[in-house]
CSV table of C-alpha atoms and ligand atoms in Angstrom, one decimal:
chain,number,residue,atom,x,y,z
A,1162,UNK,CA,0.0,0.0,0.0
A,1163,UNK,CA,1.2,3.5,-0.8
A,1164,UNK,CA,2.4,5.4,2.3
A,1165,UNK,CA,0.8,8.5,3.8
A,1166,UNK,CA,2.5,11.9,4.2
A,1167,UNK,CA,1.5,14.0,7.2
A,1168,UNK,CA,3.0,17.4,8.0
A,1169,UNK,CA,2.8,19.1,11.4
A,1170,UNK,CA,3.5,22.9,11.2
A,1171,UNK,CA,3.2,26.1,13.3
A,1172,UNK,CA,5.2,28.7,15.1
A,1173,UNK,CA,8.3,27.9,17.2
A,1174,UNK,CA,7.3,26.2,20.4
A,1175,UNK,CA,3.7,25.4,19.3
A,1176,UNK,CA,4.2,21.8,20.4
A,1177,UNK,CA,5.0,20.1,17.1
A,1178,UNK,CA,7.7,17.7,18.3
A,1179,UNK,CA,5.6,16.8,21.4
A,1180,UNK,CA,2.6,15.9,19.2
A,1181,UNK,CA,4.6,14.1,16.6
A,1182,UNK,CA,6.1,11.9,19.3
A,1183,UNK,CA,2.6,11.1,20.6
A,1184,UNK,CA,1.1,10.5,17.2
A,1185,UNK,CA,4.0,8.3,16.1
A,1186,UNK,CA,3.6,6.2,19.2
A,1187,UNK,CA,-0.2,5.9,18.7
A,1188,UNK,CA,0.1,5.0,15.0
A,1189,UNK,CA,2.8,2.5,15.8
A,1190,UNK,CA,0.6,0.9,18.5
A,1191,UNK,CA,-2.1,0.5,15.8
A,1192,UNK,CA,0.4,-1.5,13.6
A,1193,UNK,CA,1.5,1.3,11.2
A,1194,UNK,CA,5.1,1.6,10.2
A,1195,UNK,CA,6.1,5.2,10.9
A,1196,UNK,CA,9.0,7.3,9.8
A,1197,UNK,CA,9.5,10.6,11.7
A,1198,UNK,CA,11.5,13.4,10.1
A,1199,UNK,CA,11.8,17.2,10.1
A,1200,UNK,CA,12.8,20.3,8.2
A,1201,UNK,CA,15.4,21.7,8.0
A,1202,UNK,CA,16.4,18.1,7.2
A,1203,UNK,CA,19.5,16.2,8.2
A,1204,UNK,CA,20.7,16.3,4.6
A,1205,UNK,CA,23.6,18.6,3.6
A,1206,UNK,CA,21.6,21.7,2.7
A,1207,UNK,CA,19.5,21.3,5.9
A,1208,UNK,CA,22.7,21.1,7.9
A,1209,UNK,CA,23.9,24.3,6.3
A,1210,UNK,CA,20.6,26.0,7.1
A,1211,UNK,CA,20.8,24.9,10.8
A,1212,UNK,CA,24.2,26.6,11.1
A,1213,UNK,CA,22.7,29.9,10.0
A,1214,UNK,CA,19.7,29.4,12.3
A,1215,UNK,CA,21.9,28.8,15.3
A,1216,UNK,CA,24.2,31.7,14.4
A,1217,UNK,CA,27.2,29.4,14.1
A,1218,UNK,CA,27.8,30.6,10.6
A,1219,UNK,CA,27.8,34.4,10.3
A,1220,UNK,CA,29.3,34.6,6.8
A,1221,UNK,CA,26.7,35.9,4.4
A,1222,UNK,CA,23.6,35.2,6.4
A,1223,UNK,CA,20.8,34.7,3.8
A,1224,UNK,CA,17.9,37.1,3.6
A,1225,UNK,CA,14.3,36.0,3.0
A,1226,UNK,CA,14.7,35.1,-0.7
A,1227,UNK,CA,17.9,33.1,-0.5
A,1228,UNK,CA,16.6,31.4,2.6
A,1229,UNK,CA,13.4,30.5,0.8
A,1230,UNK,CA,15.5,29.0,-2.0
A,1231,UNK,CA,17.8,27.1,0.4
A,1232,UNK,CA,14.8,25.7,2.3
A,1233,UNK,CA,13.2,24.7,-1.1
A,1234,UNK,CA,16.4,23.0,-2.2
A,1235,UNK,CA,16.6,21.2,1.2
A,1236,UNK,CA,13.0,20.1,0.8
A,1237,UNK,CA,13.5,18.7,-2.7
A,1238,UNK,CA,16.6,16.7,-1.5
A,1239,UNK,CA,14.7,15.5,1.6
A,1240,UNK,CA,11.7,14.4,-0.6
A,1241,UNK,CA,13.9,12.6,-3.1
A,1242,UNK,CA,16.2,10.8,-0.8
A,1243,UNK,CA,14.1,10.2,2.3
A,1244,UNK,CA,10.4,11.0,2.2
A,1245,UNK,CA,9.6,9.3,-1.2
A,1246,UNK,CA,11.5,6.1,-0.4
A,1247,UNK,CA,9.7,5.7,3.0
A,1248,UNK,CA,6.4,6.4,1.3
A,1249,UNK,CA,7.2,3.9,-1.4
A,1250,UNK,CA,7.8,1.3,1.4
A,1251,UNK,CA,4.2,1.9,2.6
A,1252,UNK,CA,5.1,3.8,5.7
A,1253,UNK,CA,3.4,6.8,7.4
A,1254,UNK,CA,5.9,9.7,7.2
A,1255,UNK,CA,5.4,12.4,9.9
A,1256,UNK,CA,7.3,15.6,9.0
A,1257,UNK,CA,7.9,18.4,11.5
A,1258,UNK,CA,7.5,21.5,9.2
A,1259,UNK,CA,7.3,21.6,5.4
A,1260,UNK,CA,6.5,24.2,2.8
A,1261,UNK,CA,3.9,25.9,5.0
A,1262,UNK,CA,6.9,27.0,7.1
A,1263,UNK,CA,8.7,28.5,4.1
A,1264,UNK,CA,5.5,30.3,3.0
A,1265,UNK,CA,4.8,31.7,6.5
A,1266,UNK,CA,8.4,32.5,7.7
A,1267,UNK,CA,10.2,33.7,4.6
A,1268,UNK,CA,7.3,36.0,3.7
A,1269,UNK,CA,7.2,37.3,7.3
A,1270,UNK,CA,11.0,38.1,7.5
A,1271,UNK,CA,10.9,40.2,4.3
A,1272,UNK,CA,11.6,43.9,5.0
A,1273,UNK,CA,8.8,46.4,5.9
A,1274,UNK,CA,6.9,47.6,2.9
A,1275,UNK,CA,7.2,44.3,1.0
A,1276,UNK,CA,4.0,42.9,-0.6
A,1277,UNK,CA,3.9,39.8,1.7
A,1278,UNK,CA,1.0,38.3,-0.1
A,1279,UNK,CA,2.9,38.4,-3.4
A,1280,UNK,CA,5.9,36.9,-1.7
A,1281,UNK,CA,3.8,34.1,-0.3
A,1282,UNK,CA,2.6,33.2,-3.8
A,1283,UNK,CA,6.1,33.2,-5.1
A,1284,UNK,CA,7.3,30.9,-2.3
A,1285,UNK,CA,4.3,28.6,-2.9
A,1286,UNK,CA,5.2,28.4,-6.6
A,1287,UNK,CA,8.9,27.7,-5.9
A,1288,UNK,CA,7.8,24.8,-3.7
A,1289,UNK,CA,5.3,23.3,-6.2
A,1290,UNK,CA,7.6,20.4,-7.3
A,1291,UNK,CA,7.7,19.2,-3.7
A,1292,UNK,CA,5.4,16.2,-3.1
A,1293,UNK,CA,2.1,17.4,-1.6
A,1294,UNK,CA,1.2,16.1,1.9
A,1295,UNK,CA,-1.9,14.0,2.5
A,1296,UNK,CA,-2.6,16.1,5.6
A,1297,UNK,CA,-1.3,19.3,7.1
A,1298,UNK,CA,-1.9,19.8,10.9
A,1299,UNK,CA,-1.4,23.5,11.7
A,1300,UNK,CA,-0.8,24.0,15.4
A,1301,UNK,CA,-2.1,27.4,16.1
A,1302,UNK,CA,-0.8,29.2,19.3
A,1303,UNK,CA,-0.5,32.7,20.6
A,1304,UNK,CA,3.2,33.6,20.1
A,1305,UNK,CA,3.3,34.8,23.8
A,1306,UNK,CA,2.4,31.4,25.0
A,1307,UNK,CA,4.7,29.7,22.6
A,1308,UNK,CA,7.6,31.9,23.8
A,1309,UNK,CA,6.9,31.0,27.4
A,1310,UNK,CA,6.9,27.3,26.4
A,1311,UNK,CA,10.2,27.7,24.6
A,1312,UNK,CA,11.8,29.4,27.6
A,1313,UNK,CA,10.7,26.5,29.8
A,1314,UNK,CA,12.2,24.1,27.2
A,1315,UNK,CA,15.5,26.0,27.5
A,1316,UNK,CA,18.2,26.2,24.8
A,1317,UNK,CA,19.5,29.1,22.8
A,1318,UNK,CA,17.1,31.3,20.9
A,1319,UNK,CA,17.3,30.8,17.1
A,1320,UNK,CA,17.3,33.3,14.3
A,1321,UNK,CA,13.6,33.8,14.0
A,1322,UNK,CA,12.5,33.5,17.6
A,1323,UNK,CA,11.5,37.1,18.2
A,1324,UNK,CA,8.0,38.0,19.4
A,1325,UNK,CA,7.0,40.6,16.8
A,1326,UNK,CA,8.3,38.4,14.0
A,1327,UNK,CA,6.4,35.3,15.4
A,1328,UNK,CA,3.2,37.4,15.4
A,1329,UNK,CA,3.7,38.2,11.8
A,1330,UNK,CA,4.4,34.5,11.1
A,1331,UNK,CA,1.2,33.4,12.8
A,1332,UNK,CA,-0.7,35.9,10.6
A,1333,UNK,CA,0.9,34.5,7.5
A,1334,UNK,CA,-0.1,30.9,8.5
A,1335,UNK,CA,-3.7,32.0,8.7
A,1336,UNK,CA,-3.6,32.8,4.9
A,1337,UNK,CA,-2.2,29.4,4.0
A,1338,UNK,CA,-5.5,27.7,3.0
A,1339,UNK,CA,-6.1,30.2,0.2
A,1340,UNK,CA,-2.7,29.5,-1.2
A,1341,UNK,CA,-3.0,25.8,-1.1
A,1342,UNK,CA,-6.6,25.1,-1.9
A,1343,UNK,CA,-6.0,21.5,-2.8
A,1344,UNK,CA,-4.2,20.6,0.4
A,1345,UNK,CA,-6.0,19.2,3.4
A,1346,UNK,CA,-5.1,21.7,6.1
A,1347,UNK,CA,-6.6,21.3,9.6
A,1348,UNK,CA,-6.1,24.1,12.2
A,1349,UNK,CA,-5.5,22.7,15.7
A,1350,UNK,CA,-6.0,24.9,18.8
A,1351,UNK,CA,-2.6,24.3,20.4
A,1352,UNK,CA,-3.4,26.2,23.6
A,1353,UNK,CA,-5.0,23.1,25.3
A,1354,UNK,CA,-3.4,20.3,27.2
A,1355,UNK,CA,-1.0,17.9,25.4
A,1356,UNK,CA,-3.5,15.0,25.9
A,1357,UNK,CA,-6.5,16.9,24.4
A,1358,UNK,CA,-4.5,18.1,21.4
A,1359,UNK,CA,-3.2,14.6,20.9
A,1360,UNK,CA,-6.8,13.1,21.0
A,1361,UNK,CA,-7.9,15.6,18.3
A,1362,UNK,CA,-4.8,15.0,16.1
A,1363,UNK,CA,-5.3,11.3,16.3
A,1364,UNK,CA,-8.9,11.5,15.4
A,1365,UNK,CA,-8.3,13.9,12.5
A,1366,UNK,CA,-5.4,11.7,11.2
A,1367,UNK,CA,-7.2,8.4,11.4
A,1368,UNK,CA,-10.3,9.8,9.7
A,1369,UNK,CA,-8.4,11.7,7.0
A,1370,UNK,CA,-6.2,8.8,6.1
A,1371,UNK,CA,-8.8,6.1,6.5
A,1372,UNK,CA,-6.6,4.3,9.0
A,1373,UNK,CA,-8.2,1.8,11.4
A,1374,UNK,CA,-8.8,3.3,14.8
B,218,ADP,P1,7.9,22.8,18.8
B,218,ADP,O1,8.4,21.5,18.3
B,218,ADP,O2,6.7,23.2,18.1
B,218,ADP,O3,8.9,23.8,18.8
B,218,ADP,P2,7.8,21.5,21.4
B,218,ADP,O4,7.0,20.2,21.2
B,218,ADP,O5,9.3,21.4,21.5
B,218,ADP,O6,7.4,22.6,20.3
B,218,ADP,O7,7.2,22.2,22.7
B,218,ADP,C1,7.8,23.3,23.3
B,218,ADP,C2,7.7,23.2,24.8
B,218,ADP,O8,6.4,23.3,25.3
B,218,ADP,C3,8.3,21.9,25.4
B,218,ADP,O9,8.9,22.1,26.6
B,218,ADP,C4,7.0,21.0,25.6
B,218,ADP,O10,7.2,20.1,26.6
B,218,ADP,C5,6.0,22.1,25.9
B,218,ADP,N1,4.6,21.8,25.5
B,218,ADP,C6,4.3,21.2,24.3
B,218,ADP,N2,2.9,21.1,24.2
B,218,ADP,C7,2.4,21.7,25.3
B,218,ADP,C8,1.1,21.9,25.7
B,218,ADP,N3,0.0,21.5,25.0
B,218,ADP,N4,0.9,22.6,26.9
B,218,ADP,C9,2.0,23.0,27.6
B,218,ADP,N5,3.3,22.8,27.3
B,218,ADP,C10,3.5,22.1,26.1
B,219,TYD,P1,13.0,24.1,14.5
B,219,TYD,O1,14.1,23.3,15.0
B,219,TYD,O2,11.9,23.4,13.7
B,219,TYD,O3,12.3,25.0,15.6
B,219,TYD,P2,11.2,24.7,16.6
B,219,TYD,O4,11.4,23.2,17.1
B,219,TYD,O5,11.4,25.7,17.7
B,219,TYD,O6,9.9,24.8,15.9
B,219,TYD,O7,13.7,25.3,13.7
B,219,TYD,C1,13.6,25.5,12.5
B,219,TYD,C2,13.5,27.0,12.2
B,219,TYD,O8,13.5,27.3,10.8
B,219,TYD,C3,12.2,27.6,12.8
B,219,TYD,O9,12.5,28.9,13.3
B,219,TYD,C4,11.4,27.8,11.5
B,219,TYD,C5,12.4,28.0,10.4
B,219,TYD,N1,12.0,27.5,9.1
B,219,TYD,C6,11.8,28.5,8.1
B,219,TYD,O10,12.0,29.7,8.3
B,219,TYD,N2,11.4,28.1,6.8
B,219,TYD,C7,11.2,26.7,6.5
B,219,TYD,O11,10.9,26.4,5.4
B,219,TYD,C8,11.4,25.8,7.6
B,219,TYD,C9,11.3,24.3,7.3
B,219,TYD,C10,11.8,26.2,8.8
């Protein structure tokens, strides 16, 4: 049987990794073979992007357009060498971030005065060759709450983890449905408890993918 491709996306600290771990365990317990992955990926272009995000590499930090192209290149490599082979093997692939992140983040970091809606359309077009997900779960959370969760989690702040920027990113995510009318995008209220969110995500996933509950 062909595999299923599920993306979990949303602002930094929305709870994506937490929910992917829970969903992976629940699907595995139901007998599905699951492959968990994320973007930026572990492939060479993804590793380069992570060095910029952490601030380890300061030479020629890419702006919104070169970052959008780097993320798109990482995505194509990730799809070709990892996502497609796992789908072809009949597995459920759970991916932490995908082109929704590029559309929301890279349009939000463009300078003031930019036509962000036009930028979103360009980023969506650039990413068209990337395989479409069967389901996109968009974890929606107030950036103030997400920032508090991130500070509890600890670790160094990354390039885009600033409150005003995260607010703009959330607003860009809200416009995603209009840009990707053929994608199945489900907004999840991520302000609730981990258990409640997990229950909803599991219900949406099993229903959308026709998996046995
Ligand atoms: P992301 O992968 O989206 O950045 P994480 O899953 O790492 O987010 O969650 C960020 C932090 O918030 C972690 O410390 C995690 O334990 C915590 N967390 C995740 N989901 C919830 C929730 N629903 N309520 C409260 N805290 C949460
Ligand atoms: P990540 O490790 O996913 O952060 P978190 O676990 O806090 O959500 O970090 C990836 C960062 O890269 C995050 O700030 C979002 C950003 N990003 C983009 O700007 N565009 C993209 O296309 C992707 C995949 C990620």
